[in-house]
């Protein structure tokens, strides 16, 4: 009876060893696949980082270009604001002038408003010539 028990134990150990060998082989295949995947992800990450660096450099160049163009346009906006203010002043003075002479003929009021606007425009253009 002892011999049968030894044979059963030997068979159980053999089955266990076969099971462990199959398990170890599968684990090794899984580890190899994980290693390959990590290598691919590392390569892709390196490529993405290089592309991101290039994109950041181009973005910085573009922002610098936009900033330099904004600096050159600032005087234009200042000039437009000054011109707008001057036109508003001329318009107000023309309106007040026309209001004072409201009782006179309509054509006289229009003529004086036109003359006032012409004088204001002349002052604006003379000021620009003097600045240049």
N, CA, C and O atoms as CSV, one atom per row, in Angstrom:
chain,resi,resn,atom,element,x,y,z
A,1,UNK,N,N,0.798,-1.170,0.000
A,1,UNK,CA,C,0.000,0.000,0.000
A,1,UNK,C,C,0.853,1.251,0.000
A,1,UNK,O,O,0.425,2.279,-0.524
A,2,UNK,N,N,2.025,1.200,0.560
A,2,UNK,CA,C,2.936,2.335,0.591
A,2,UNK,C,C,3.412,2.711,-0.782
A,2,UNK,O,O,3.648,3.881,-1.085
A,3,UNK,N,N,3.554,1.662,-1.638
A,3,UNK,CA,C,4.005,1.969,-2.999
A,3,UNK,C,C,2.953,2.762,-3.766
A,3,UNK,O,O,3.300,3.647,-4.548
A,4,UNK,N,N,1.718,2.471,-3.563
A,4,UNK,CA,C,0.634,3.176,-4.266
A,4,UNK,C,C,0.574,4.630,-3.785
A,4,UNK,O,O,0.340,5.539,-4.582
A,5,UNK,N,N,0.782,4.844,-2.507
A,5,UNK,CA,C,0.764,6.200,-1.965
A,5,UNK,C,C,1.901,7.007,-2.568
A,5,UNK,O,O,1.723,8.178,-2.906
A,6,UNK,N,N,3.095,6.376,-2.707
A,6,UNK,CA,C,4.228,7.076,-3.316
A,6,UNK,C,C,3.963,7.405,-4.780
A,6,UNK,O,O,4.339,8.476,-5.257
A,7,UNK,N,N,3.327,6.501,-5.482
A,7,UNK,CA,C,3.004,6.740,-6.896
A,7,UNK,C,C,2.004,7.885,-7.011
A,7,UNK,O,O,2.133,8.722,-7.905
A,8,UNK,N,N,1.013,7.939,-6.130
A,8,UNK,CA,C,0.020,9.025,-6.149
A,8,UNK,C,C,0.706,10.356,-5.830
A,8,UNK,O,O,0.425,11.372,-6.466
A,9,UNK,N,N,1.602,10.343,-4.847
A,9,UNK,CA,C,2.317,11.577,-4.486
A,9,UNK,C,C,3.211,12.014,-5.645
A,9,UNK,O,O,3.278,13.201,-5.963
A,10,UNK,N,N,3.894,11.065,-6.273
A,10,UNK,CA,C,4.771,11.392,-7.405
A,10,UNK,C,C,3.963,11.951,-8.560
A,10,UNK,O,O,4.387,12.909,-9.208
A,11,UNK,N,N,2.791,11.358,-8.828
A,11,UNK,CA,C,1.930,11.842,-9.907
A,11,UNK,C,C,1.434,13.243,-9.595
A,11,UNK,O,O,1.384,14.090,-10.486
A,12,UNK,N,N,1.063,13.505,-8.332
A,12,UNK,CA,C,0.578,14.840,-7.929
A,12,UNK,C,C,1.680,15.870,-8.077
A,12,UNK,O,O,1.430,16.979,-8.551
A,13,UNK,N,N,2.912,15.519,-7.673
A,13,UNK,CA,C,4.052,16.440,-7.803
A,13,UNK,C,C,4.334,16.695,-9.283
A,13,UNK,O,O,4.619,17.830,-9.665
A,14,UNK,N,N,4.259,15.656,-10.125
A,14,UNK,CA,C,4.498,15.814,-11.565
A,14,UNK,C,C,3.458,16.743,-12.182
A,14,UNK,O,O,3.798,17.620,-12.975
A,15,UNK,N,N,2.189,16.550,-11.817
A,15,UNK,CA,C,1.121,17.437,-12.326
A,15,UNK,C,C,1.357,18.861,-11.843
A,15,UNK,O,O,1.188,19.803,-12.618
A,16,UNK,N,N,1.739,19.042,-10.598
A,16,UNK,CA,C,2.022,20.369,-10.051
A,16,UNK,C,C,3.186,21.018,-10.776
A,16,UNK,O,O,3.134,22.207,-11.092
A,17,UNK,N,N,4.241,20.249,-11.044
A,17,UNK,CA,C,5.415,20.781,-11.758
A,17,UNK,C,C,5.015,21.178,-13.177
A,17,UNK,O,O,5.407,22.249,-13.642
A,18,UNK,N,N,4.258,20.357,-13.864
A,18,UNK,CA,C,3.801,20.684,-15.232
A,18,UNK,C,C,2.949,21.958,-15.204
A,18,UNK,O,O,3.118,22.838,-16.047
A,19,UNK,N,N,2.040,22.052,-14.238
A,19,UNK,CA,C,1.202,23.240,-14.110
A,19,UNK,C,C,2.058,24.470,-13.869
A,19,UNK,O,O,1.823,25.512,-14.480
A,20,UNK,N,N,3.066,24.366,-12.975
A,20,UNK,CA,C,3.944,25.505,-12.673
A,20,UNK,C,C,4.786,25.893,-13.888
A,20,UNK,O,O,5.011,27.080,-14.124
A,21,UNK,N,N,5.252,24.915,-14.659
A,21,UNK,CA,C,6.036,25.209,-15.872
A,21,UNK,C,C,5.175,25.957,-16.884
A,21,UNK,O,O,5.625,26.947,-17.461
A,22,UNK,N,N,3.958,25.505,-17.104
A,22,UNK,CA,C,3.042,26.181,-18.031
A,22,UNK,C,C,2.768,27.601,-17.535
A,22,UNK,O,O,2.753,28.549,-18.320
A,23,UNK,N,N,2.553,27.736,-16.242
A,23,UNK,CA,C,2.280,29.057,-15.666
A,23,UNK,C,C,3.482,29.989,-15.826
A,23,UNK,O,O,3.324,31.156,-16.184
A,24,UNK,N,N,4.670,29.477,-15.564
A,24,UNK,CA,C,5.886,30.287,-15.689
A,24,UNK,C,C,6.102,30.705,-17.149
A,24,UNK,O,O,6.502,31.840,-17.410
A,25,UNK,N,N,5.845,29.814,-18.086
A,25,UNK,CA,C,5.994,30.154,-19.514
A,25,UNK,C,C,5.023,31.268,-19.896
A,25,UNK,O,O,5.401,32.213,-20.589
A,26,UNK,N,N,3.778,31.160,-19.446
A,26,UNK,CA,C,2.794,32.203,-19.752
A,26,UNK,C,C,3.179,33.537,-19.115
A,26,UNK,O,O,3.014,34.593,-19.725
A,27,UNK,N,N,3.692,33.483,-17.889
A,27,UNK,CA,C,4.123,34.713,-17.209
A,27,UNK,C,C,5.299,35.334,-17.961
A,27,UNK,O,O,5.370,36.556,-18.093
A,28,UNK,N,N,6.220,34.507,-18.453
A,28,UNK,CA,C,7.369,35.030,-19.200
A,28,UNK,C,C,6.914,35.687,-20.506
A,28,UNK,O,O,7.434,36.735,-20.888
A,29,UNK,N,N,5.945,35.073,-21.190
A,29,UNK,CA,C,5.413,35.690,-22.414
A,29,UNK,C,C,4.750,37.029,-22.102
A,29,UNK,O,O,4.905,37.996,-22.848
A,30,UNK,N,N,4.019,37.078,-21.008
A,30,UNK,CA,C,3.352,38.329,-20.612
A,30,UNK,C,C,4.380,39.407,-20.272
A,30,UNK,O,O,4.215,40.565,-20.654
A,31,UNK,N,N,5.428,39.033,-19.563
A,31,UNK,CA,C,6.482,39.995,-19.205
A,31,UNK,C,C,7.187,40.501,-20.470
A,31,UNK,O,O,7.486,41.691,-20.576
A,32,UNK,N,N,7.454,39.606,-21.429
A,32,UNK,CA,C,8.069,40.028,-22.689
A,32,UNK,C,C,7.170,41.020,-23.440
A,32,UNK,O,O,7.645,42.027,-23.966
A,33,UNK,N,N,5.893,40.726,-23.479
A,33,UNK,CA,C,4.941,41.632,-24.160
A,33,UNK,C,C,4.884,42.983,-23.449
A,33,UNK,O,O,4.835,44.027,-24.100
A,34,UNK,N,N,4.890,42.964,-22.137
A,34,UNK,CA,C,4.891,44.226,-21.378
A,34,UNK,C,C,6.163,45.012,-21.682
A,34,UNK,O,O,6.107,46.229,-21.858
A,35,UNK,N,N,7.299,44.339,-21.747
A,35,UNK,CA,C,8.562,45.018,-22.064
A,35,UNK,C,C,8.517,45.649,-23.458
A,35,UNK,O,O,8.974,46.778,-23.642
A,36,UNK,N,N,7.973,44.933,-24.433
A,36,UNK,CA,C,7.840,45.483,-25.790
A,36,UNK,C,C,6.905,46.689,-25.796
A,36,UNK,O,O,7.180,47.692,-26.455
A,37,UNK,N,N,5.820,46.587,-25.073
A,37,UNK,CA,C,4.872,47.702,-25.006
A,37,UNK,C,C,5.500,48.928,-24.360
A,37,UNK,O,O,5.311,50.047,-24.837
A,38,UNK,N,N,6.228,48.731,-23.303
A,38,UNK,CA,C,6.912,49.846,-22.629
A,38,UNK,C,C,7.923,50.492,-23.573
A,38,UNK,O,O,8.046,51.717,-23.605
A,39,UNK,N,N,8.644,49.679,-24.338
A,39,UNK,CA,C,9.617,50.218,-25.291
A,39,UNK,C,C,8.921,51.061,-26.358
A,39,UNK,O,O,9.400,52.143,-26.700
A,40,UNK,N,N,7.808,50.582,-26.882
A,40,UNK,CA,C,7.060,51.331,-27.904
A,40,UNK,C,C,6.517,52.629,-27.325
A,40,UNK,O,O,6.620,53.681,-27.956
A,41,UNK,N,N,5.944,52.565,-26.140
A,41,UNK,CA,C,5.402,53.772,-25.501
A,41,UNK,C,C,6.516,54.782,-25.235
A,41,UNK,O,O,6.312,55.985,-25.392
A,42,UNK,N,N,7.685,54.302,-24.836
A,42,UNK,CA,C,8.818,55.199,-24.598
A,42,UNK,C,C,9.230,55.892,-25.890
A,42,UNK,O,O,9.487,57.096,-25.891
A,43,UNK,N,N,9.297,55.145,-26.991
A,43,UNK,CA,C,9.637,55.747,-28.282
A,43,UNK,C,C,8.595,56.789,-28.680
A,43,UNK,O,O,8.949,57.897,-29.085
A,44,UNK,N,N,7.325,56.444,-28.568
A,44,UNK,CA,C,6.258,57.377,-28.937
A,44,UNK,C,C,6.290,58.619,-28.059
A,44,UNK,O,O,6.050,59.728,-28.536
A,45,UNK,N,N,6.583,58.436,-26.787
A,45,UNK,CA,C,6.657,59.574,-25.871
A,45,UNK,C,C,7.812,60.495,-26.258
A,45,UNK,O,O,7.674,61.717,-26.222
A,46,UNK,N,N,8.941,59.912,-26.626
A,46,UNK,CA,C,10.080,60.722,-27.061
A,46,UNK,C,C,9.723,61.534,-28.303
A,46,UNK,O,O,10.055,62.716,-28.396
A,47,UNK,N,N,9.051,60.898,-29.250
A,47,UNK,CA,C,8.642,61.608,-30.476
A,47,UNK,C,C,7.676,62.735,-30.128
A,47,UNK,O,O,7.812,63.850,-30.632
A,48,UNK,N,N,6.707,62.450,-29.274
A,48,UNK,CA,C,5.731,63.472,-28.887
A,48,UNK,C,C,6.400,64.635,-28.163
A,48,UNK,O,O,6.039,65.791,-28.384
A,49,UNK,N,N,7.363,64.342,-27.308
A,49,UNK,CA,C,8.071,65.411,-26.596
A,49,UNK,C,C,8.860,66.290,-27.554
A,49,UNK,O,O,8.883,67.511,-27.400
A,50,UNK,N,N,9.507,65.678,-28.544
A,50,UNK,CA,C,10.241,66.462,-29.543
A,50,UNK,C,C,9.285,67.349,-30.335
A,50,UNK,O,O,9.587,68.514,-30.593
A,51,UNK,N,N,8.137,66.803,-30.720
A,51,UNK,CA,C,7.154,67.590,-31.461
A,51,UNK,C,C,6.591,68.712,-30.596
A,51,UNK,O,O,6.358,69.816,-31.089
A,52,UNK,N,N,6.373,68.441,-29.319
A,52,UNK,CA,C,5.869,69.476,-28.409
A,52,UNK,C,C,6.900,70.590,-28.242
A,52,UNK,O,O,6.538,71.766,-28.196
A,53,UNK,N,N,8.184,70.228,-28.151
A,53,UNK,CA,C,9.237,71.243,-28.058
A,53,UNK,C,C,9.265,72.109,-29.308
A,53,UNK,O,O,9.389,73.331,-29.215
A,54,UNK,N,N,9.152,71.486,-30.474
A,54,UNK,CA,C,9.133,72.238,-31.737
A,54,UNK,C,C,7.930,73.165,-31.781
A,54,UNK,O,O,8.045,74.323,-32.182
A,55,UNK,N,N,6.781,72.655,-31.371
A,55,UNK,CA,C,5.564,73.473,-31.366
A,55,UNK,C,C,5.691,74.651,-30.414
A,55,UNK,O,O,5.259,75.756,-30.740
A,56,UNK,N,N,6.273,74.434,-29.253
A,56,UNK,CA,C,6.464,75.529,-28.291
A,56,UNK,C,C,7.419,76.581,-28.844
A,56,UNK,O,O,7.203,77.777,-28.651
A,57,UNK,N,N,8.464,76.148,-29.524
A,57,UNK,CA,C,9.410,77.102,-30.112
A,57,UNK,C,C,8.729,77.942,-31.188
A,57,UNK,O,O,8.937,79.153,-31.260
A,58,UNK,N,N,7.918,77.300,-32.019
A,58,UNK,CA,C,7.197,78.040,-33.065
A,58,UNK,C,C,6.175,78.991,-32.441
A,58,UNK,O,O,5.992,80.110,-32.920
A,59,UNK,N,N,5.517,78.549,-31.384
A,59,UNK,CA,C,4.546,79.401,-30.703
A,59,UNK,C,C,5.229,80.617,-30.096
A,59,UNK,O,O,4.707,81.729,-30.184
A,60,UNK,N,N,6.386,80.420,-29.485
A,60,UNK,CA,C,7.128,81.546,-28.917
A,60,UNK,C,C,7.537,82.531,-29.994
A,60,UNK,O,O,7.456,83.742,-29.790
A,61,UNK,N,N,7.977,82.029,-31.139
A,61,UNK,CA,C,8.346,82.898,-32.253
A,61,UNK,C,C,7.137,83.689,-32.734
A,61,UNK,O,O,7.237,84.886,-33.001
A,62,UNK,N,N,5.998,83.017,-32.844
A,62,UNK,CA,C,4.776,83.685,-33.298
A,62,UNK,C,C,4.330,84.756,-32.310
A,62,UNK,O,O,3.923,85.843,-32.719
A,63,UNK,N,N,4.402,84.462,-31.029
A,63,UNK,CA,C,4.003,85.438,-30.007
A,63,UNK,C,C,4.936,86.646,-30.034
A,63,UNK,O,O,4.480,87.782,-29.905
A,64,UNK,N,N,6.234,86.411,-30.201
A,64,UNK,CA,C,7.184,87.526,-30.312
A,64,UNK,C,C,6.872,88.388,-31.528
A,64,UNK,O,O,6.937,89.615,-31.457
A,65,UNK,N,N,6.534,87.746,-32.645
A,65,UNK,CA,C,6.198,88.481,-33.862
A,65,UNK,C,C,4.942,89.319,-33.659
A,65,UNK,O,O,4.898,90.482,-34.062
A,66,UNK,N,N,3.921,88.736,-33.038
A,66,UNK,CA,C,2.679,89.469,-32.774
A,66,UNK,C,C,2.940,90.640,-31.837
A,66,UNK,O,O,2.412,91.733,-32.046
A,67,UNK,N,N,3.749,90.422,-30.807
A,67,UNK,CA,C,4.055,91.504,-29.867
A,67,UNK,C,C,4.786,92.647,-30.557
A,67,UNK,O,O,4.498,93.813,-30.287
A,68,UNK,N,N,5.729,92.334,-31.446
A,68,UNK,CA,C,6.455,93.401,-32.141
A,68,UNK,C,C,5.526,94.159,-33.076
A,68,UNK,O,O,5.676,95.370,-33.237
A,69,UNK,N,N,4.574,93.477,-33.694
A,69,UNK,CA,C,3.620,94.161,-34.583
A,69,UNK,C,C,2.657,95.017,-33.786
A,69,UNK,O,O,2.259,96.088,-34.243
A,70,UNK,N,N,2.277,94.563,-32.604
A,70,UNK,CA,C,1.386,95.368,-31.759
A,70,UNK,C,C,2.076,96.659,-31.354
A,70,UNK,O,O,1.446,97.715,-31.310
A,71,UNK,N,N,3.371,96.579,-31.057
A,71,UNK,CA,C,4.116,97.784,-30.671
A,71,UNK,C,C,4.124,98.788,-31.814
A,71,UNK,O,O,4.021,99.991,-31.575
A,72,UNK,N,N,4.245,98.317,-33.050
A,72,UNK,CA,C,4.264,99.239,-34.191
A,72,UNK,C,C,2.882,99.796,-34.494
A,72,UNK,O,O,2.774,100.867,-35.091
A,73,UNK,N,N,1.824,99.100,-34.101
A,73,UNK,CA,C,0.458,99.566,-34.379
A,73,UNK,C,C,-0.048,100.519,-33.297
A,73,UNK,O,O,-0.962,101.302,-33.558
A,74,UNK,N,N,0.519,100.475,-32.089
A,74,UNK,CA,C,0.055,101.330,-30.994
A,74,UNK,C,C,-0.021,102.808,-31.364
A,74,UNK,O,O,-1.022,103.446,-31.036
A,75,UNK,N,N,0.984,103.394,-32.033
A,75,UNK,CA,C,0.866,104.815,-32.400
A,75,UNK,C,C,-0.315,105.093,-33.326
A,75,UNK,O,O,-0.907,106.170,-33.273
A,76,UNK,N,N,-0.657,104.126,-34.172
A,76,UNK,CA,C,-1.813,104.303,-35.057
A,76,UNK,C,C,-3.091,104.457,-34.241
A,76,UNK,O,O,-3.908,105.334,-34.519
A,77,UNK,N,N,-3.262,103.606,-33.235
A,77,UNK,CA,C,-4.462,103.701,-32.411
A,77,UNK,C,C,-4.488,105.013,-31.622
A,77,UNK,O,O,-5.550,105.600,-31.415
A,78,UNK,N,N,-3.326,105.459,-31.191
A,78,UNK,CA,C,-3.251,106.745,-30.489
A,78,UNK,C,C,-3.645,107.871,-31.432
A,78,UNK,O,O,-4.397,108.766,-31.047
A,79,UNK,N,N,-3.148,107.837,-32.661
A,79,UNK,CA,C,-3.490,108.869,-33.642
A,79,UNK,C,C,-4.977,108.850,-33.972
A,79,UNK,O,O,-5.595,109.906,-34.100
A,80,UNK,N,N,-5.553,107.670,-34.110
A,80,UNK,CA,C,-6.990,107.559,-34.399
A,80,UNK,C,C,-7.802,108.108,-33.228
A,80,UNK,O,O,-8.816,108.773,-33.438
A,81,UNK,N,N,-7.368,107.839,-32.008
A,81,UNK,CA,C,-8.075,108.361,-30.836
A,81,UNK,C,C,-7.989,109.881,-30.804
A,81,UNK,O,O,-8.982,110.548,-30.514
A,82,UNK,N,N,-6.807,110.442,-31.102
A,82,UNK,CA,C,-6.652,111.902,-31.138
A,82,UNK,C,C,-7.529,112.511,-32.224
A,82,UNK,O,O,-8.184,113.529,-32.001
A,83,UNK,N,N,-7.540,111.891,-33.396
A,83,UNK,CA,C,-8.365,112.389,-34.494
A,83,UNK,C,C,-9.841,112.333,-34.130
A,83,UNK,O,O,-10.588,113.265,-34.426
A,84,UNK,N,N,-10.265,111.256,-33.497
A,84,UNK,CA,C,-11.659,111.120,-33.084
A,84,UNK,C,C,-12.035,112.211,-32.095
A,84,UNK,O,O,-13.121,112.785,-32.175
A,85,UNK,N,N,-11.137,112.492,-31.165
A,85,UNK,CA,C,-11.393,113.551,-30.189
A,85,UNK,C,C,-11.477,114.908,-30.871
A,85,UNK,O,O,-12.335,115.722,-30.530
A,86,UNK,N,N,-10.604,115.155,-31.819
A,86,UNK,CA,C,-10.619,116.433,-32.541
A,86,UNK,C,C,-11.904,116.588,-33.351
A,86,UNK,O,O,-12.506,117.661,-33.368
A,87,UNK,N,N,-12.316,115.526,-34.012
A,87,UNK,CA,C,-13.559,115.586,-34.792
A,87,UNK,C,C,-14.747,115.826,-33.866
A,87,UNK,O,O,-15.663,116.572,-34.212
A,88,UNK,N,N,-14.738,115.201,-32.695
A,88,UNK,CA,C,-15.831,115.429,-31.738
A,88,UNK,C,C,-15.866,116.879,-31.279
A,88,UNK,O,O,-16.938,117.472,-31.157
A,89,UNK,N,N,-14.694,117.450,-31.024
A,89,UNK,CA,C,-14.637,118.855,-30.615
A,89,UNK,C,C,-15.146,119.767,-31.726
A,89,UNK,O,O,-15.901,120.705,-31.470
A,90,UNK,N,N,-14.731,119.487,-32.959
A,90,UNK,CA,C,-15.203,120.293,-34.097
A,90,UNK,C,C,-16.709,120.163,-34.234
A,90,UNK,O,O,-17.402,121.150,-34.484
A,91,UNK,N,N,-17.210,118.969,-34.075
A,91,UNK,CA,C,-18.649,118.737,-34.187
A,91,UNK,C,C,-19.402,119.504,-33.100
A,91,UNK,O,O,-20.421,120.138,-33.375
A,92,UNK,N,N,-18.892,119.443,-31.851
A,92,UNK,CA,C,-19.545,120.181,-30.764
A,92,UNK,C,C,-19.524,121.681,-31.014
A,92,UNK,O,O,-20.522,122.370,-30.807
A,93,UNK,N,N,-18.371,122.180,-31.462
A,93,UNK,CA,C,-18.291,123.623,-31.681
A,93,UNK,C,C,-19.185,124.019,-32.847
A,93,UNK,O,O,-19.814,125.076,-32.801
A,94,UNK,N,N,-19.259,123.202,-33.887
A,94,UNK,CA,C,-20.171,123.493,-35.005
A,94,UNK,C,C,-21.614,123.489,-34.557
A,94,UNK,O,O,-22.400,124.343,-34.967
A,95,UNK,N,N,-21.968,122.527,-33.712
A,95,UNK,CA,C,-23.350,122.465,-33.210
A,95,UNK,C,C,-23.679,123.666,-32.333
A,95,UNK,O,O,-24.762,124.242,-32.434
A,96,UNK,N,N,-22.744,124.034,-31.477
A,96,UNK,CA,C,-23.015,125.195,-30.624
A,96,UNK,C,C,-23.079,126.473,-31.448
A,96,UNK,O,O,-23.883,127.358,-31.155
A,97,UNK,N,N,-22.253,126.579,-32.464
A,97,UNK,CA,C,-22.276,127.752,-33.339
A,97,UNK,C,C,-23.602,127.821,-34.089
A,97,UNK,O,O,-24.215,128.883,-34.197
A,98,UNK,N,N,-24.032,126.676,-34.604
A,98,UNK,CA,C,-25.303,126.642,-35.338
A,98,UNK,C,C,-26.471,126.910,-34.404
A,98,UNK,O,O,-27.459,127.514,-34.820
A,99,UNK,N,N,-26.383,126.477,-33.160
A,99,UNK,CA,C,-27.458,126.693,-32.199
A,99,UNK,C,C,-27.593,128.179,-31.868
A,99,UNK,O,O,-28.706,128.673,-31.685
A,100,UNK,N,N,-26.476,128.890,-31.792
A,100,UNK,CA,C,-26.520,130.320,-31.485
A,100,UNK,C,C,-27.210,131.118,-32.584
A,100,UNK,O,O,-27.870,132.125,-32.329
A,101,UNK,N,N,-27.044,130.652,-33.779
A,101,UNK,CA,C,-27.653,131.377,-34.895
A,101,UNK,C,C,-28.875,130.661,-35.445
A,101,UNK,O,O,-29.154,130.716,-36.643
A,102,UNK,N,N,-29.589,130.001,-34.571
A,102,UNK,CA,C,-30.748,129.212,-34.988
A,102,UNK,C,C,-31.846,130.102,-35.564
A,102,UNK,O,O,-32.584,129.684,-36.456
A,103,UNK,N,N,-31.949,131.303,-35.065
A,103,UNK,CA,C,-32.992,132.207,-35.529
A,103,UNK,C,C,-32.757,132.710,-36.934
A,103,UNK,O,O,-33.702,133.180,-37.567
A,104,UNK,N,N,-31.560,132.634,-37.446
A,104,UNK,CA,C,-31.241,133.126,-38.788
A,104,UNK,C,C,-31.702,132.116,-39.817
A,104,UNK,O,O,-32.236,131.057,-39.484
A,105,UNK,N,N,-31.491,132.457,-41.043
A,105,UNK,CA,C,-31.922,131.587,-42.135
A,105,UNK,C,C,-31.206,130.236,-42.034
A,105,UNK,O,O,-30.076,130.156,-41.552
A,106,UNK,N,N,-31.873,129.190,-42.491
A,106,UNK,CA,C,-31.331,127.835,-42.389
A,106,UNK,C,C,-30.042,127.697,-43.181
A,106,UNK,O,O,-29.124,127.006,-42.740
A,107,UNK,N,N,-29.952,128.330,-44.322
A,107,UNK,CA,C,-28.754,128.218,-45.151
A,107,UNK,C,C,-27.552,128.873,-44.489
A,107,UNK,O,O,-26.429,128.388,-44.623
A,108,UNK,N,N,-27.776,129.963,-43.780
A,108,UNK,CA,C,-26.685,130.641,-43.102
A,108,UNK,C,C,-26.116,129.726,-42.011
A,108,UNK,O,O,-24.899,129.643,-41.844
A,109,UNK,N,N,-26.985,129.049,-41.280
A,109,UNK,CA,C,-26.545,128.130,-40.237
A,109,UNK,C,C,-25.742,126.974,-40.817
A,109,UNK,O,O,-24.725,126.574,-40.252
A,110,UNK,N,N,-26.196,126.443,-41.936
A,110,UNK,CA,C,-25.472,125.346,-42.574
A,110,UNK,C,C,-24.118,125.827,-43.070
A,110,UNK,O,O,-23.113,125.131,-42.932
A,111,UNK,N,N,-24.099,127.012,-43.645
A,111,UNK,CA,C,-22.840,127.536,-44.170
A,111,UNK,C,C,-21.834,127.754,-43.046
A,111,UNK,O,O,-20.656,127.432,-43.202
A,112,UNK,N,N,-22.274,128.284,-41.938
A,112,UNK,CA,C,-21.346,128.524,-40.828
A,112,UNK,C,C,-20.846,127.204,-40.236
A,112,UNK,O,O,-19.687,127.091,-39.837
A,113,UNK,N,N,-21.730,126.214,-40.184
A,113,UNK,CA,C,-21.299,124.916,-39.674
A,113,UNK,C,C,-20.243,124.301,-40.581
A,113,UNK,O,O,-19.278,123.702,-40.108
A,114,UNK,N,N,-20.434,124.454,-41.887
A,114,UNK,CA,C,-19.464,123.920,-42.845
A,114,UNK,C,C,-18.131,124.653,-42.712
A,114,UNK,O,O,-17.068,124.032,-42.752
A,115,UNK,N,N,-18.191,125.960,-42.554
A,115,UNK,CA,C,-16.962,126.747,-42.393
A,115,UNK,C,C,-16.242,126.318,-41.116
A,115,UNK,O,O,-15.020,126.164,-41.109
A,116,UNK,N,N,-16.988,126.128,-40.054
A,116,UNK,CA,C,-16.380,125.711,-38.782
A,116,UNK,C,C,-15.728,124.342,-38.914
A,116,UNK,O,O,-14.612,124.127,-38.440
A,117,UNK,N,N,-16.435,123.415,-39.562
A,117,UNK,CA,C,-15.856,122.088,-39.774
A,117,UNK,C,C,-14.598,122.175,-40.624
A,117,UNK,O,O,-13.614,121.484,-40.359
A,118,UNK,N,N,-14.629,123.025,-41.644
A,118,UNK,CA,C,-13.452,123.201,-42.501
A,118,UNK,C,C,-12.269,123.747,-41.718
A,118,UNK,O,O,-11.138,123.305,-41.918
A,119,UNK,N,N,-12.513,124.690,-40.843
A,119,UNK,CA,C,-11.432,125.251,-40.027
A,119,UNK,C,C,-10.856,124.182,-39.087
A,119,UNK,O,O,-9.641,124.061,-38.925
A,120,UNK,N,N,-11.753,123.422,-38.483
A,120,UNK,CA,C,-11.287,122.362,-37.576
A,120,UNK,C,C,-10.456,121.323,-38.316
A,120,UNK,O,O,-9.426,120.871,-37.818
A,121,UNK,N,N,-10.911,120.947,-39.511
A,121,UNK,CA,C,-10.157,119.978,-40.302
A,121,UNK,C,C,-8.810,120.566,-40.703
A,121,UNK,O,O,-7.796,119.868,-40.688
A,122,UNK,N,N,-8.797,121.841,-41.058
A,122,UNK,CA,C,-7.542,122.497,-41.406
A,122,UNK,C,C,-6.564,122.471,-40.242
A,122,UNK,O,O,-5.372,122.240,-40.441
A,123,UNK,N,N,-7.056,122.705,-39.030
A,123,UNK,CA,C,-6.187,122.653,-37.853
A,123,UNK,C,C,-5.618,121.248,-37.644
A,123,UNK,O,O,-4.447,121.088,-37.300
A,124,UNK,N,N,-6.449,120.248,-37.854
A,124,UNK,CA,C,-6.003,118.863,-37.676
A,124,UNK,C,C,-4.888,118.542,-38.668
A,124,UNK,O,O,-3.849,118.001,-38.289
A,125,UNK,N,N,-5.107,118.876,-39.942
A,125,UNK,CA,C,-4.114,118.553,-40.960
A,125,UNK,C,C,-2.841,119.379,-40.781
A,125,UNK,O,O,-1.742,118.885,-41.035
A,126,UNK,N,N,-2.982,120.638,-40.344
A,126,UNK,CA,C,-1.793,121.455,-40.097
A,126,UNK,C,C,-0.991,120.882,-38.934
A,126,UNK,O,O,0.239,120.879,-38.967
A,127,UNK,N,N,-1.681,120.400,-37.916
A,127,UNK,CA,C,-0.996,119.810,-36.771
A,127,UNK,C,C,-0.220,118.568,-37.198
A,127,UNK,O,O,0.903,118.352,-36.742
A,128,UNK,N,N,-0.814,117.745,-38.075
A,128,UNK,CA,C,-0.132,116.552,-38.554
A,128,UNK,C,C,1.081,116.919,-39.404
A,128,UNK,O,O,2.107,116.242,-39.336
A,129,UNK,N,N,0.980,117.986,-40.209
A,129,UNK,CA,C,2.123,118.416,-41.017
A,129,UNK,C,C,3.244,118.915,-40.121
A,129,UNK,O,O,4.418,118.667,-40.395
A,130,UNK,N,N,2.888,119.620,-39.047
A,130,UNK,CA,C,3.905,120.144,-38.131
A,130,UNK,C,C,4.618,119.013,-37.395
A,130,UNK,O,O,5.817,119.105,-37.133
A,131,UNK,N,N,3.889,117.942,-37.059
A,131,UNK,CA,C,4.488,116.794,-36.367
A,131,UNK,C,C,5.448,116.051,-37.277
A,131,UNK,O,O,6.474,115.543,-36.825
A,132,UNK,N,N,5.119,115.987,-38.546
A,132,UNK,CA,C,5.960,115.256,-39.509
A,132,UNK,C,C,7.199,116.050,-39.779
A,132,UNK,O,O,8.049,115.623,-40.560
